[in-house]
Amino acid sequence: MRDGHTSRRVFLGASCALAGATLLEPSSLLGSAFSSPARAASAMSDTPADYTLTIATTPIELAPNRIISTTNYNGQLPGPLLRFKEGQRVTIDIHNQTDRPEQVHWHGQFVPADVDGAAEEGSPFVPPHGSRRVSFVPRPSGLRFYHTHVRAGADLSAGQYSGLVGPVYIEPKHDPGAYDRELFLTLKEFQPTLSRGGDMAMDFLSPAATVAALKDQGESAMRASLAKGNQHGYEVGYDAFTINGRMLGHGEPIRVKQGERVLFHVLNGSAGEIRSLALPGHSFTVIAMDGNLLPAPVRVPGLWLGTAERISAVVEMRHPGVWVMGDLADDDRRHGMGIVIEYAGAKGKPQWVAPKPFKWNYTHFGRASAADIAPDETFAMLFEKQNAASDGFNLWTINGVAYPAKEMMAPATFHLRQGHRYRLRMRNASDDIHPIHLHRHSFELSRIAGQPTSGVVKDVVMVGGYQEVEVDFVANNPGPTLFHCHQQLHMDFGFMSLFDYV
Ligand SMILES: [Cu+2]
C-alpha cells in the first residue's frame, strides 16, 4: 500500500485495504499521497496536526451505477481509520467545507467536554467553511469511533444520515494479541426515506421479560393517540446498505487463509438501525464490547449491534469456501448489508446460509452476579413516546421532559459529584429498542431485564421495548455530559438529557 515504518504498520495497512478501509497515519509518517492535508493543517498553526479530517459533500460509489452524494470525511466511506496510542496526546485539524456547522464527536473516549464534539456540552461548532483544531489524550484503549453530532430533524441529508462516521482504534499499552490479523468493518445505511410506522427487529433480545406496568402505560398512550386520529409517527428506512462503504458483492472480498484467526472490529455506524452479522459455518469469539475487554472471551454464533455499538471478535477461519458475511435480515442483505469472505483457492458464487436462531443476552458476556459495590445514588429514568406529537414525528421524553429542540445547552437534569458511583435505572415505556449512550464515561451493565450481571463495560446499551436496564458508572470526568438515545430520529426529537458536576 505504501512504505511502512514497522512490519506491524505494513501489515495493518494491507489488511485494512483488503476490507476497503484506509489507514490514516500521523502526518510525520505520511507518504506523498497524503501530503496535501498535512499542508492544509500547517496553515492553521506553525505545527502540523497529527491528523486532518475534511468534511465535504462528495459523490461516493456504493456499487457500480450506485453513486450517491453524501457528506463524509476525507472523500471516503467510512472516514479514515484513526489509530491512536493510549495516553499519547494527538492533534486533529477539522476542516468543514460544507454550509452547515459541524461537530466531530469522539465517541467512547474520556475527553474534556470542549473537545468531545457535542454542542449540548458546550463544544464549539466547526463553522461552515471554517476549521477547528482539537487536541486530547486518547483513552481508554480499544475500538472507539468518531462521528457527526448535529441534529438533523427532518433533514435526512444531515447528521448521522450522512456518511460522517469513521473508526478509531486506541492501541493498548499491552496487546492480548491472540489473533493473526485485524480488520475493521463499519456497517452503514444510505438513501434514507421517511415512512409511517416501522418494523424494528425486537425478538432477538434475551431475557425477553417485559414490565407489565411499562407495557400498559405505553400501549394506552398509543391507543389514546390513534383514537385522536393520529397516524403512527415517522420512522426512517433505507435503500442502500454497506460494509466499509460498499454494497455486498461490490467491494474487494476479504481474502483469508485456512487456520487464520481474524480479529474483526465491527462498528454499527448507522443513524438508527440495529444490525446483526453472521458468517456461515463460523462462530465469533467476542473479546471486547464497545472497545472494552470482557471478563473472558465468549463464543457466539453471530453478533447483534445496536446503533453505535462496537464488537471486537475473533473468527477462526476453518470452513473453506466463498461466503457472505452478512446481516440476518434477508432484505437488508439483498440491499447490500454484507461482505464476501473468500478462502485462498476457493471459487464460486458467495454462499449465504442462515445460522440457527439465537438470542442476544448481554449478561452472557459478563459475570452472573451483580458487582458488590453499591452506588452512592440511583437515578430513575422513565422513557416515554408521544406518538406523532411533533409535526408527525414522535416526541421522546425522559421523566416527562423532552430536550428542547431549539436550545443547545439545556439546564442539566442530573447532577453528579466527582468520585461518586451512580446507577441509572432506565425504564422504557415504549415498544422501541433504544441504544442509550453516555458521553465521556463508560458504564458497567448491572441488570438487564431483571437479570443481574457485572464486568461488561460499555458506552451504549440497548434497552428493549417495555424493559428495564440498570447500569453503573463512576463520575470521574468532570464537565457537562450528554446522555441520549443514539438513534438520530429519537435524540433529535427530545431523547437527550444533560448531566453536570456540582
Ligand atoms: Cu431511541
Coordinates of C-alpha atoms and ligand atoms in Angstrom, one line a residue:
M1 CA 0.0 0.0 0.0
R2 CA 2.8 2.4 0.9
D3 CA 6.1 2.3 2.7
G4 CA 5.7 1.2 6.3
H5 CA 7.9 2.0 9.2
T6 CA 7.4 -1.2 11.1
S7 CA 6.2 -4.6 9.9
R8 CA 3.0 -4.1 12.0
R9 CA 2.1 -1.0 10.2
V10 CA 2.7 -2.5 6.8
F11 CA 0.6 -5.5 7.8
L12 CA -2.2 -3.4 9.2
G13 CA -2.2 -1.1 6.2
A14 CA -2.6 -4.1 3.9
S15 CA -5.3 -5.8 5.8
C16 CA -7.3 -2.5 6.0
A17 CA -7.0 -2.1 2.3
L18 CA -8.5 -5.5 1.8
A19 CA -11.5 -4.6 3.8
G20 CA -11.9 -1.3 1.9
A21 CA -10.8 1.0 4.8
T22 CA -7.9 3.4 4.5
L23 CA -5.4 3.8 7.3
L24 CA -4.6 7.4 8.0
E25 CA -1.2 7.7 9.6
P26 CA 0.2 10.6 11.6
S27 CA 1.4 13.4 9.3
S28 CA 5.0 12.7 10.4
L29 CA 4.7 9.4 8.7
L30 CA 2.7 10.5 5.7
G31 CA 3.7 9.5 2.2
S32 CA 3.2 11.7 -0.8
A33 CA -0.4 10.6 -1.2
F34 CA -1.3 12.3 2.0
S35 CA 0.9 15.4 1.8
S36 CA -1.8 17.9 0.9
P37 CA -4.0 17.5 4.0
A38 CA -0.8 17.9 6.1
R39 CA 0.0 21.2 4.2
A40 CA -3.6 22.4 4.8
A41 CA -3.1 21.8 8.5
S42 CA 0.1 23.8 8.7
A43 CA -1.9 26.8 7.5
M44 CA -3.7 26.7 10.8
S45 CA -0.7 26.7 13.1
D46 CA 3.0 26.5 13.0
T47 CA 3.0 22.9 13.9
P48 CA 1.2 20.5 11.6
A49 CA -1.6 18.4 13.2
D50 CA -1.2 14.7 13.6
Y51 CA -4.4 14.1 11.6
T52 CA -6.7 16.0 9.3
L53 CA -10.3 15.4 8.8
T54 CA -12.0 17.3 5.9
I55 CA -15.8 17.4 6.0
A56 CA -17.3 17.8 2.5
T57 CA -20.2 16.5 0.4
T58 CA -18.8 14.4 -2.5
P59 CA -20.0 11.6 -4.8
I60 CA -19.4 8.2 -3.3
E61 CA -19.7 4.9 -5.3
L62 CA -21.5 2.3 -3.2
A63 CA -21.7 -0.1 -6.2
P64 CA -21.3 0.3 -9.9
N65 CA -24.1 2.6 -11.1
R66 CA -25.0 3.4 -7.5
I67 CA -23.3 6.7 -6.9
I68 CA -24.7 8.8 -4.1
S69 CA -23.8 12.3 -2.9
T70 CA -23.2 12.4 0.8
T71 CA -21.2 14.4 3.4
N72 CA -18.2 12.4 4.5
Y73 CA -14.7 12.7 5.9
N74 CA -11.8 13.0 3.5
G75 CA -13.8 11.9 0.5
Q76 CA -14.3 8.3 1.6
L77 CA -16.7 5.9 3.4
P78 CA -16.2 5.3 6.2
G79 CA -13.8 8.1 7.3
P80 CA -10.2 7.0 7.7
L81 CA -9.3 4.7 10.5
L82 CA -7.5 6.8 13.1
R83 CA -5.0 4.8 15.2
F84 CA -4.0 6.4 18.4
K85 CA -1.8 5.3 21.2
E86 CA -3.4 5.2 24.6
G87 CA -2.2 8.2 26.7
Q88 CA -0.2 9.9 23.8
R89 CA -1.7 13.3 23.0
V90 CA -3.0 13.8 19.5
T91 CA -3.9 16.9 17.5
I92 CA -6.5 16.9 14.8
D93 CA -7.4 19.6 12.3
I94 CA -11.0 19.6 11.3
H95 CA -11.9 21.4 8.1
N96 CA -15.6 22.0 7.3
Q97 CA -16.2 22.6 3.6
T98 CA -20.0 22.4 3.9
D99 CA -22.5 25.2 4.6
R100 CA -23.6 23.7 7.9
P101 CA -21.9 24.0 11.3
E102 CA -20.4 20.6 12.3
Q103 CA -19.3 18.7 15.4
V104 CA -16.9 15.8 15.5
H105 CA -17.7 13.6 18.5
W106 CA -15.1 11.3 19.9
H107 CA -17.4 8.5 20.9
G108 CA -16.3 6.3 23.8
Q109 CA -13.4 8.4 24.9
F110 CA -12.8 10.2 28.2
V111 CA -12.1 13.6 26.8
P112 CA -13.0 17.1 28.1
A113 CA -16.4 18.5 27.2
D114 CA -15.0 21.3 25.0
V115 CA -13.4 18.7 22.6
D116 CA -16.0 16.0 22.9
G117 CA -17.8 17.3 20.0
A118 CA -21.3 17.9 21.3
A119 CA -22.8 21.5 21.3
E120 CA -25.0 20.3 24.2
E121 CA -21.9 20.0 26.3
G122 CA -20.5 23.3 25.1
S123 CA -18.1 22.1 22.4
P124 CA -17.7 24.9 19.8
F125 CA -19.0 24.1 16.3
V126 CA -16.6 23.7 13.4
P127 CA -18.1 26.7 11.4
P128 CA -19.3 26.3 7.8
H129 CA -16.2 26.8 5.6
G130 CA -14.1 27.1 8.7
S131 CA -11.7 24.9 10.7
R132 CA -11.1 23.9 14.2
R133 CA -8.1 22.2 15.8
V134 CA -8.7 19.8 18.7
S135 CA -6.2 18.1 20.9
F136 CA -6.7 15.4 23.5
V137 CA -5.1 12.4 25.2
P138 CA -6.8 9.3 23.7
R139 CA -8.2 6.9 26.3
P140 CA -9.3 4.2 27.1
S141 CA -7.7 1.7 24.7
G142 CA -9.9 -0.3 22.2
L143 CA -12.4 0.3 19.4
R144 CA -13.8 3.8 19.6
F145 CA -15.2 6.0 16.7
Y146 CA -15.9 9.5 15.6
H147 CA -19.0 10.8 14.0
T148 CA -21.0 14.0 13.5
H149 CA -23.1 15.1 16.4
V150 CA -25.5 17.6 15.0
R151 CA -29.3 17.4 14.9
A152 CA -30.8 16.5 11.6
G153 CA -34.5 16.7 12.4
A154 CA -36.5 16.1 9.2
D155 CA -33.4 16.7 7.0
L156 CA -32.2 13.2 6.0
S157 CA -29.1 14.6 4.4
A158 CA -27.8 15.9 7.7
G159 CA -26.4 14.4 10.9
Q160 CA -25.8 10.7 11.1
Y161 CA -27.9 10.0 8.0
S162 CA -24.8 11.2 6.1
G163 CA -21.5 9.4 5.7
L164 CA -19.9 11.2 8.7
V165 CA -18.6 8.2 10.6
G166 CA -15.2 6.6 11.0
P167 CA -13.4 4.1 13.3
V168 CA -10.8 4.9 15.9
Y169 CA -8.5 2.3 17.4
I170 CA -6.6 3.2 20.5
E171 CA -3.7 0.8 20.8
P172 CA -3.4 -0.6 24.3
K173 CA -0.1 -0.5 26.1
H174 CA -0.2 -4.3 26.1
D175 CA -2.0 -6.1 23.3
P176 CA -3.5 -9.5 24.2
G177 CA -2.7 -10.5 20.6
A178 CA -4.3 -13.9 20.2
Y179 CA -5.0 -13.3 16.5
D180 CA -3.2 -13.1 13.2
R181 CA -4.9 -10.1 11.5
E182 CA -7.1 -7.2 12.4
L183 CA -9.9 -6.0 10.2
F184 CA -12.3 -3.0 10.7
L185 CA -15.9 -3.2 9.5
T186 CA -18.2 -0.2 9.5
L187 CA -21.8 -1.0 8.9
K188 CA -23.9 1.9 7.5
E189 CA -27.1 2.5 5.6
F190 CA -27.7 5.2 2.9
Q191 CA -30.5 6.7 0.9
P192 CA -32.9 7.2 3.8
T193 CA -36.6 7.9 3.4
L194 CA -39.4 8.6 5.9
S195 CA -42.2 6.2 6.4
R196 CA -45.1 5.9 8.9
G197 CA -44.6 3.1 11.4
G198 CA -41.6 0.8 11.4
D199 CA -40.8 -2.9 11.9
M200 CA -37.6 -2.8 14.1
A201 CA -36.4 -6.3 15.0
M202 CA -37.4 -6.9 18.6
D203 CA -37.4 -10.6 19.3
F204 CA -33.6 -11.1 19.4
L205 CA -33.0 -9.7 22.9
S206 CA -32.9 -12.0 25.9
P207 CA -34.2 -12.0 28.6
A208 CA -37.5 -11.2 26.8
A209 CA -39.3 -10.3 30.0
T210 CA -41.2 -7.0 29.8
V211 CA -42.6 -5.0 32.7
A212 CA -46.4 -5.1 32.7
A213 CA -46.7 -1.6 34.1
L214 CA -44.5 -0.1 31.3
K215 CA -46.4 -2.0 28.7
D216 CA -49.8 -0.9 30.0
Q217 CA -48.6 2.7 30.1
G218 CA -47.0 2.6 26.6
E219 CA -49.9 0.8 24.9
S220 CA -52.6 3.0 26.5
A221 CA -50.7 6.2 25.4
M222 CA -50.5 4.8 21.8
R223 CA -54.2 3.8 21.8
A224 CA -55.2 7.3 23.0
S225 CA -53.1 8.9 20.2
L226 CA -54.5 6.7 17.5
A227 CA -58.1 7.3 18.8
K228 CA -57.5 11.0 18.3
G229 CA -56.9 10.3 14.6
N230 CA -53.1 10.4 14.6
Q231 CA -51.1 8.1 12.4
H232 CA -48.0 6.3 13.7
G233 CA -45.1 8.7 13.9
Y234 CA -42.5 8.8 11.2
E235 CA -39.7 6.2 11.0
V236 CA -36.7 6.2 8.7
G237 CA -36.0 3.4 6.2
Y238 CA -33.0 2.9 3.8
D239 CA -32.5 1.7 0.3
A240 CA -28.7 1.0 0.3
F241 CA -26.8 -1.0 2.9
T242 CA -23.0 -1.1 3.1
I243 CA -20.0 -2.5 4.9
N244 CA -16.9 -0.3 4.6
G245 CA -18.8 1.9 2.1
R246 CA -19.6 -0.8 -0.4
M247 CA -22.7 -2.8 -1.0
L248 CA -22.4 -6.6 -0.8
G249 CA -20.6 -8.1 -3.8
H250 CA -19.2 -4.7 -4.9
G251 CA -16.2 -4.3 -2.7
E252 CA -13.0 -6.3 -2.5
P253 CA -13.6 -9.6 -0.8
I254 CA -11.8 -10.3 2.5
R255 CA -9.3 -12.9 1.4
V256 CA -8.4 -15.3 4.2
K257 CA -6.3 -18.5 4.6
Q258 CA -7.5 -21.6 6.4
G259 CA -6.5 -21.6 10.0
E260 CA -6.1 -17.8 10.2
R261 CA -7.5 -16.1 13.3
V262 CA -9.0 -12.8 12.2
L263 CA -9.9 -10.2 14.8
F264 CA -12.9 -8.2 13.4
H265 CA -13.6 -4.8 14.9
V266 CA -17.2 -4.2 14.0
L267 CA -18.8 -0.8 14.3
N268 CA -22.5 -0.1 13.8
G269 CA -22.2 3.4 12.2
S270 CA -26.0 3.6 11.5
A271 CA -28.2 6.6 12.2
G272 CA -30.7 4.4 13.9
E273 CA -30.7 0.8 12.7
I274 CA -29.9 -2.3 14.8
R275 CA -27.7 -4.7 12.9
S276 CA -26.8 -8.4 13.0
L277 CA -23.8 -10.2 11.5
A278 CA -23.2 -13.8 10.8
L279 CA -20.7 -15.9 8.8
P280 CA -21.9 -19.3 7.6
G281 CA -20.1 -22.2 9.2
H282 CA -18.1 -19.9 11.6
S283 CA -18.6 -18.6 15.1
F284 CA -17.4 -15.4 16.7
T285 CA -15.4 -15.3 19.9
V286 CA -16.2 -11.9 21.4
I287 CA -13.3 -10.4 23.3
A288 CA -14.5 -6.8 23.7
M289 CA -17.7 -4.8 23.6
D290 CA -17.6 -1.1 22.8
G291 CA -13.8 -1.5 22.8
N292 CA -13.6 -2.7 26.4
L293 CA -12.3 -6.2 27.1
L294 CA -14.8 -8.7 28.5
P295 CA -14.0 -10.6 31.8
A296 CA -13.5 -13.6 29.5
P297 CA -14.0 -14.3 25.7
V298 CA -17.4 -15.6 24.8
R299 CA -18.2 -17.6 21.7
V300 CA -21.5 -16.8 19.9
P301 CA -23.0 -17.9 16.5
G302 CA -23.5 -14.3 15.4
L303 CA -23.5 -10.7 16.5
W304 CA -26.1 -8.1 17.2
L305 CA -25.2 -4.4 17.5
G306 CA -27.4 -1.5 18.4
T307 CA -26.7 1.8 16.8
A308 CA -23.2 3.0 17.8
E309 CA -22.3 -0.3 19.5
R310 CA -19.0 -2.0 18.7
I311 CA -17.8 -5.6 19.0
S312 CA -14.3 -6.9 18.7
A313 CA -14.5 -10.7 17.9
V314 CA -12.1 -13.3 16.7
V315 CA -13.2 -15.7 13.9
E316 CA -11.1 -18.8 13.2
M317 CA -11.1 -19.5 9.5
R318 CA -11.8 -23.2 9.5
H319 CA -14.6 -23.7 6.9
P320 CA -13.1 -23.1 3.4
G321 CA -15.3 -21.6 0.8
V322 CA -16.6 -18.3 -0.5
W323 CA -19.1 -16.9 2.0
V324 CA -21.3 -14.0 2.6
M325 CA -20.7 -12.5 6.0
G326 CA -23.9 -10.5 6.4
D327 CA -27.0 -9.3 8.2
L328 CA -29.6 -11.9 9.3
A329 CA -32.3 -9.8 7.7
D330 CA -32.7 -11.2 4.1
D331 CA -34.0 -7.9 2.8
D332 CA -31.1 -5.8 4.2
R333 CA -28.5 -8.3 3.0
R334 CA -30.1 -8.3 -0.5
H335 CA -29.8 -4.5 -0.4
G336 CA -26.1 -4.7 0.4
M337 CA -25.5 -5.4 4.1
G338 CA -22.8 -7.9 3.8
I339 CA -19.2 -8.6 2.7
V340 CA -17.6 -11.6 0.9
I341 CA -15.1 -13.8 2.7
E342 CA -13.0 -15.7 0.3
Y343 CA -10.6 -18.5 1.3
A344 CA -7.4 -18.9 -0.7
G345 CA -8.1 -21.3 -3.5
A346 CA -11.8 -21.3 -3.1
K347 CA -14.0 -20.4 -6.1
G348 CA -17.6 -19.9 -6.9
K349 CA -20.5 -17.7 -6.0
P350 CA -20.6 -16.4 -2.4
Q351 CA -22.9 -18.5 -0.3
W352 CA -25.2 -17.4 2.5
V353 CA -26.6 -19.9 5.0
A354 CA -28.7 -18.6 7.9
P355 CA -27.4 -19.6 11.3
K356 CA -29.7 -21.4 13.7
P357 CA -31.8 -18.8 15.5
F358 CA -30.0 -17.4 18.6
K359 CA -30.8 -14.7 21.2
W360 CA -28.6 -11.8 22.3
N361 CA -28.2 -11.6 26.0
Y362 CA -25.7 -9.1 27.4
T363 CA -25.4 -11.0 30.7
H364 CA -23.8 -13.9 28.8
F365 CA -20.8 -11.7 28.3
G366 CA -20.4 -10.8 32.0
R367 CA -20.4 -12.4 35.4
A368 CA -23.7 -13.9 36.6
S369 CA -23.9 -11.8 39.7
A370 CA -24.1 -8.0 40.4
A371 CA -21.0 -6.0 41.3
D372 CA -20.5 -5.9 45.0
I373 CA -20.1 -2.1 45.1
A374 CA -23.3 -0.3 45.9
P375 CA -24.0 3.0 44.1
D376 CA -24.0 6.3 46.1
E377 CA -27.1 7.3 44.3
T378 CA -29.6 5.9 41.8
F379 CA -31.3 8.0 39.1
A380 CA -34.6 6.6 38.0
M381 CA -35.4 7.4 34.3
L382 CA -38.6 6.8 32.5
F383 CA -38.5 6.9 28.7
E384 CA -41.8 7.7 27.0
K385 CA -43.0 8.2 23.5
Q386 CA -45.6 10.8 22.5
N387 CA -46.8 9.4 19.2
A388 CA -46.6 11.8 16.2
A389 CA -46.6 14.7 18.6
S390 CA -44.1 16.9 16.8
D391 CA -45.3 17.6 13.2
G392 CA -45.8 13.8 12.7
F393 CA -42.6 12.9 14.4
N394 CA -42.7 11.0 17.7
L395 CA -41.6 13.1 20.6
W396 CA -39.5 11.5 23.3
T397 CA -39.3 12.3 27.0
I398 CA -37.1 11.3 29.9
N399 CA -39.0 11.7 33.1
G400 CA -41.6 13.8 31.2
V401 CA -39.1 16.2 29.8
A402 CA -38.2 16.4 26.1
Y403 CA -34.8 18.1 25.4
P404 CA -35.6 21.5 23.9
A405 CA -35.4 21.4 20.2
K406 CA -34.1 25.0 19.8
E407 CA -31.6 25.0 22.6
M408 CA -28.1 23.6 22.6
M409 CA -27.2 23.6 26.3
A410 CA -30.3 22.9 28.3
P411 CA -30.3 23.1 32.1
A412 CA -28.8 19.9 33.5
T413 CA -31.3 17.4 34.8
F414 CA -29.0 15.1 36.7
H415 CA -26.2 16.3 39.0
L416 CA -23.0 14.4 39.7
R417 CA -20.4 14.6 42.3
Q418 CA -16.9 13.7 41.3
G419 CA -15.8 10.3 42.5
H420 CA -19.4 9.1 43.3
R421 CA -20.8 6.0 41.8
Y422 CA -24.2 6.2 40.1
R423 CA -26.8 3.8 39.0
L424 CA -29.1 4.6 36.1
R425 CA -32.3 2.7 36.3
M426 CA -33.7 3.1 32.8
R427 CA -37.4 2.1 32.3
N428 CA -38.6 2.0 28.7
A429 CA -42.4 2.7 28.4
S430 CA -42.2 2.4 24.6
D431 CA -42.2 -0.6 22.3
D432 CA -38.9 0.6 20.6
I433 CA -35.4 -0.5 21.4
H434 CA -33.3 2.4 22.5
P435 CA -29.5 2.2 22.2
I436 CA -28.7 4.5 25.1
H437 CA -25.3 6.4 25.2
L438 CA -23.5 8.2 27.9
H439 CA -20.8 10.7 26.7
R440 CA -17.2 10.9 28.2
H441 CA -17.7 8.0 30.6
S442 CA -18.1 4.2 30.5
F443 CA -20.7 2.3 32.5
E444 CA -20.9 -1.3 33.7
L445 CA -24.0 -3.3 33.0
S446 CA -25.6 -4.3 36.3
R447 CA -29.1 -5.6 35.4
I448 CA -30.7 -6.5 32.1
A449 CA -34.5 -7.1 32.2
G450 CA -34.3 -8.4 35.7
Q451 CA -31.1 -10.4 35.3
P452 CA -28.1 -9.3 37.4
T453 CA -24.6 -9.1 35.8
S454 CA -21.2 -7.4 36.1
G455 CA -18.0 -7.0 34.3
V456 CA -19.3 -5.7 31.0
V457 CA -18.1 -2.2 30.5
K458 CA -19.8 -0.2 27.7
D459 CA -20.9 3.2 26.5
V460 CA -24.0 2.2 24.6
V461 CA -26.6 -0.3 25.8
M462 CA -29.8 -1.4 24.1
V463 CA -32.9 -1.0 26.3
G464 CA -35.6 -3.3 24.9
G465 CA -39.2 -2.4 24.4
Y466 CA -41.1 -2.2 27.8
Q467 CA -37.9 -3.4 29.5
E468 CA -35.8 -2.2 32.4
V469 CA -32.0 -1.9 32.3
E470 CA -29.6 -0.8 35.0
V471 CA -26.0 0.5 34.5
D472 CA -23.5 1.8 37.0
F473 CA -20.8 4.4 36.4
V474 CA -18.3 6.5 38.3
A475 CA -18.4 10.2 37.8
N476 CA -14.7 10.6 37.0
N477 CA -14.6 13.1 34.1
P478 CA -16.0 16.5 35.3
G479 CA -17.9 18.7 32.9
P480 CA -21.2 18.7 31.1
T481 CA -22.1 15.2 30.0
L482 CA -24.7 14.3 27.5
F483 CA -26.9 11.2 27.8
H484 CA -29.1 10.2 24.9
C485 CA -30.6 7.6 22.7
H486 CA -28.2 7.1 19.8
Q487 CA -30.9 6.9 17.2
Q488 CA -30.7 10.2 15.3
L489 CA -34.5 10.2 15.0
H490 CA -35.0 9.9 18.7
M491 CA -32.3 12.2 20.0
D492 CA -33.4 14.9 17.6
F493 CA -36.9 14.8 19.0
G494 CA -36.3 15.1 22.7
F495 CA -34.5 11.9 23.8
M496 CA -31.5 13.6 25.4
S497 CA -30.6 14.8 28.9
L498 CA -27.6 16.7 30.3
F499 CA -25.7 15.8 33.4
D500 CA -23.4 18.2 35.2
Y501 CA -21.0 18.1 38.0
V502 CA -21.7 20.1 41.2
Ligands
CU1 CU -34.3 5.7 21.0

